[in-house]
Coordinates of C-alpha atoms in Angstrom, one line a residue:
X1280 CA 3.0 13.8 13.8
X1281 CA 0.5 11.2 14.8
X1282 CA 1.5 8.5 12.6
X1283 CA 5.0 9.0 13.1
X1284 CA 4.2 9.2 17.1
X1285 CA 2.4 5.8 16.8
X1286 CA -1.2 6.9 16.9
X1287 CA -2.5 5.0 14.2
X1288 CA -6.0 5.8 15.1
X1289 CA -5.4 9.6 15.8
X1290 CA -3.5 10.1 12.4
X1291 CA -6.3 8.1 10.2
X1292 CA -9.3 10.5 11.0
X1293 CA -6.8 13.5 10.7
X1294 CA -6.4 12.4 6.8
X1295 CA -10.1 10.7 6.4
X1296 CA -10.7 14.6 7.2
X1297 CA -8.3 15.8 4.9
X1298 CA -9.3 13.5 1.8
X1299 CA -13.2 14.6 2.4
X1300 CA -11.9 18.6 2.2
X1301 CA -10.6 18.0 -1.0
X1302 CA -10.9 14.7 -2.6
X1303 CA -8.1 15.4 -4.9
X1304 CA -5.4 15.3 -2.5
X1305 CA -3.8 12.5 -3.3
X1306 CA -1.1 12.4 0.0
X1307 CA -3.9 12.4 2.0
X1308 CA -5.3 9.3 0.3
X1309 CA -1.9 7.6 0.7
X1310 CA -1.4 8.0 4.4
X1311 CA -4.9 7.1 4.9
X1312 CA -4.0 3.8 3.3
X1313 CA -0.9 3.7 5.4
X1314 CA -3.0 4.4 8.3
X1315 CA -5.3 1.6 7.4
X1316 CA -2.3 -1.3 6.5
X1317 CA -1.1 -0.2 10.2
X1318 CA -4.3 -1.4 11.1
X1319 CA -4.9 -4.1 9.6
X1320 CA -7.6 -2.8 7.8
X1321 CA -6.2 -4.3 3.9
X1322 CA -9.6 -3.8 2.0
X1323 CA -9.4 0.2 3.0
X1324 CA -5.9 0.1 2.9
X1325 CA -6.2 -0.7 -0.9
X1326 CA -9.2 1.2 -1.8
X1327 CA -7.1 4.2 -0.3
X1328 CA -3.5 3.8 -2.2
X1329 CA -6.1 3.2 -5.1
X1330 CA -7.7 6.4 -4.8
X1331 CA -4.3 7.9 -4.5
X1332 CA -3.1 6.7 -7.7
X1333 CA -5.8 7.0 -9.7
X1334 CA -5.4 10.9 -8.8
X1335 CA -1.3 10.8 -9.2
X1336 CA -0.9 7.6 -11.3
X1337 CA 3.1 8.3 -10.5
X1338 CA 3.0 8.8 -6.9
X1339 CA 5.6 5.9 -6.3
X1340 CA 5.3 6.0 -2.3
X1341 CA 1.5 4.6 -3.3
X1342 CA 2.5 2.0 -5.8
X1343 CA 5.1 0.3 -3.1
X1344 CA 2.3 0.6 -0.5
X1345 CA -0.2 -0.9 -2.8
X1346 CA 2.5 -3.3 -3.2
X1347 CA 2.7 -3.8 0.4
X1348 CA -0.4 -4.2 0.5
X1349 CA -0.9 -7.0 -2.2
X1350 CA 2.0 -9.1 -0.3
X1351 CA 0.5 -8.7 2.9
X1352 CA -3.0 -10.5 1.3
X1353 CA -0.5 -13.2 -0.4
X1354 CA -1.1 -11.4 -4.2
X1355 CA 2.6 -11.9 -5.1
X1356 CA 2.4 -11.7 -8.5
X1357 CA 0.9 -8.7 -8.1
X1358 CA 2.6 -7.3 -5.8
X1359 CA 5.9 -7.8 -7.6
X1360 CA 4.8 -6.0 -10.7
X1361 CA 3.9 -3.1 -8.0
X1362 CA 7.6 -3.4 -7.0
X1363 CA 8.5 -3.0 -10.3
X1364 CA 6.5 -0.2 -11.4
X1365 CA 7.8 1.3 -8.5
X1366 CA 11.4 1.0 -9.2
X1367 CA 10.6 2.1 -12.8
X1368 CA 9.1 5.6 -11.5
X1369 CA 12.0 5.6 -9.1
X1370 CA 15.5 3.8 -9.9
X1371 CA 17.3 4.7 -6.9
X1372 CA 14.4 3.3 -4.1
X1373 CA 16.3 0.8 -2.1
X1374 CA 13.5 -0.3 -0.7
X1375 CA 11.5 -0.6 -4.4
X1376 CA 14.7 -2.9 -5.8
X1377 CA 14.6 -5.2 -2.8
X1378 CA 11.4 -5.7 -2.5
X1379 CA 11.2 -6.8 -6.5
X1380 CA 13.7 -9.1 -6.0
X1381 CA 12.3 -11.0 -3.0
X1382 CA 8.8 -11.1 -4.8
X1383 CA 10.9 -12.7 -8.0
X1384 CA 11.8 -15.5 -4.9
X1385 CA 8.1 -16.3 -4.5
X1386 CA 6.3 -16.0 -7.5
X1387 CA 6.4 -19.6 -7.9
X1388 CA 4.3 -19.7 -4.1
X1389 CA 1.6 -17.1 -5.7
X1390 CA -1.7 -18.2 -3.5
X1391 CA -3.7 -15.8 -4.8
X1392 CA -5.9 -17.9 -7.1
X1393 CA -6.2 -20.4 -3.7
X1394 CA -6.7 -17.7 -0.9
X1395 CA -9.4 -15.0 -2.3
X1396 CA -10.7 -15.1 0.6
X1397 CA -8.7 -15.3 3.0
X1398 CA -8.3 -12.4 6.0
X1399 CA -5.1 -11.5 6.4
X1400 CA -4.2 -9.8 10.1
X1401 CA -2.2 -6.8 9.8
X1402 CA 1.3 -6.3 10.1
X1403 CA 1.7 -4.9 13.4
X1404 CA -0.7 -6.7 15.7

């Protein structure tokens, strides 16, 4: 209810709680890393939607959000096979299929290999 109310803050403790309880709980792992993209925070953001998958490698809500979060830090390449993978585990995600093909768009822009380390502010500041 936090996140959805817009209490990033509120929500990310309540599932930093939830992941230390039991560490193999992957949703909570995956909202913290949504928590964490709200933020800004993309380092945790990706440790988190890592974590997630590596407990439910097809957990496709984590894979876009690791997607998400591999745009947002200008890792299109990336990020496009995240879209992808994501769309494989789930054919019908409209947001999965549009994302894929607006990373196809940009692939040729990829700064990853230029910007390693850059800091990227987060979405909604």
């Amino acid at each position: 209810a936090d996140l959805l109310g817009g209490n990033k803050e509120k929500a990310l403790v309540v599932f930093q709680e939830l992941a230390v309880e039991d560490p193999n709980y992957a949703e909570a792992w995956n909202k913290a890393s949504t928590c964490y993209f709200m933020l800004g925070d993309m380092q945790s953001s990706l440790e988190a939607a890592e974590q997630a998958i590596s407990l439910l490698p097809k957990h496709f809500q984590a894979v876009n959000g690791l997607g998400l979060i591999q745009y947002e830090t200008r890792r299109y390449k990336l990020a496009a096979a995240s879209f992808r993978q994501s769309l494989e585990m789930d054919p019908w995600s409209p947001v999965a299929s549009r994302l894929a093909s607006c990373m196809d768009l940009l692939i040729g822009g990829d700064l990853e290999d230029e910007i390693k380390t850059a800091k990227s502010k987060g979405p909604y500041d």
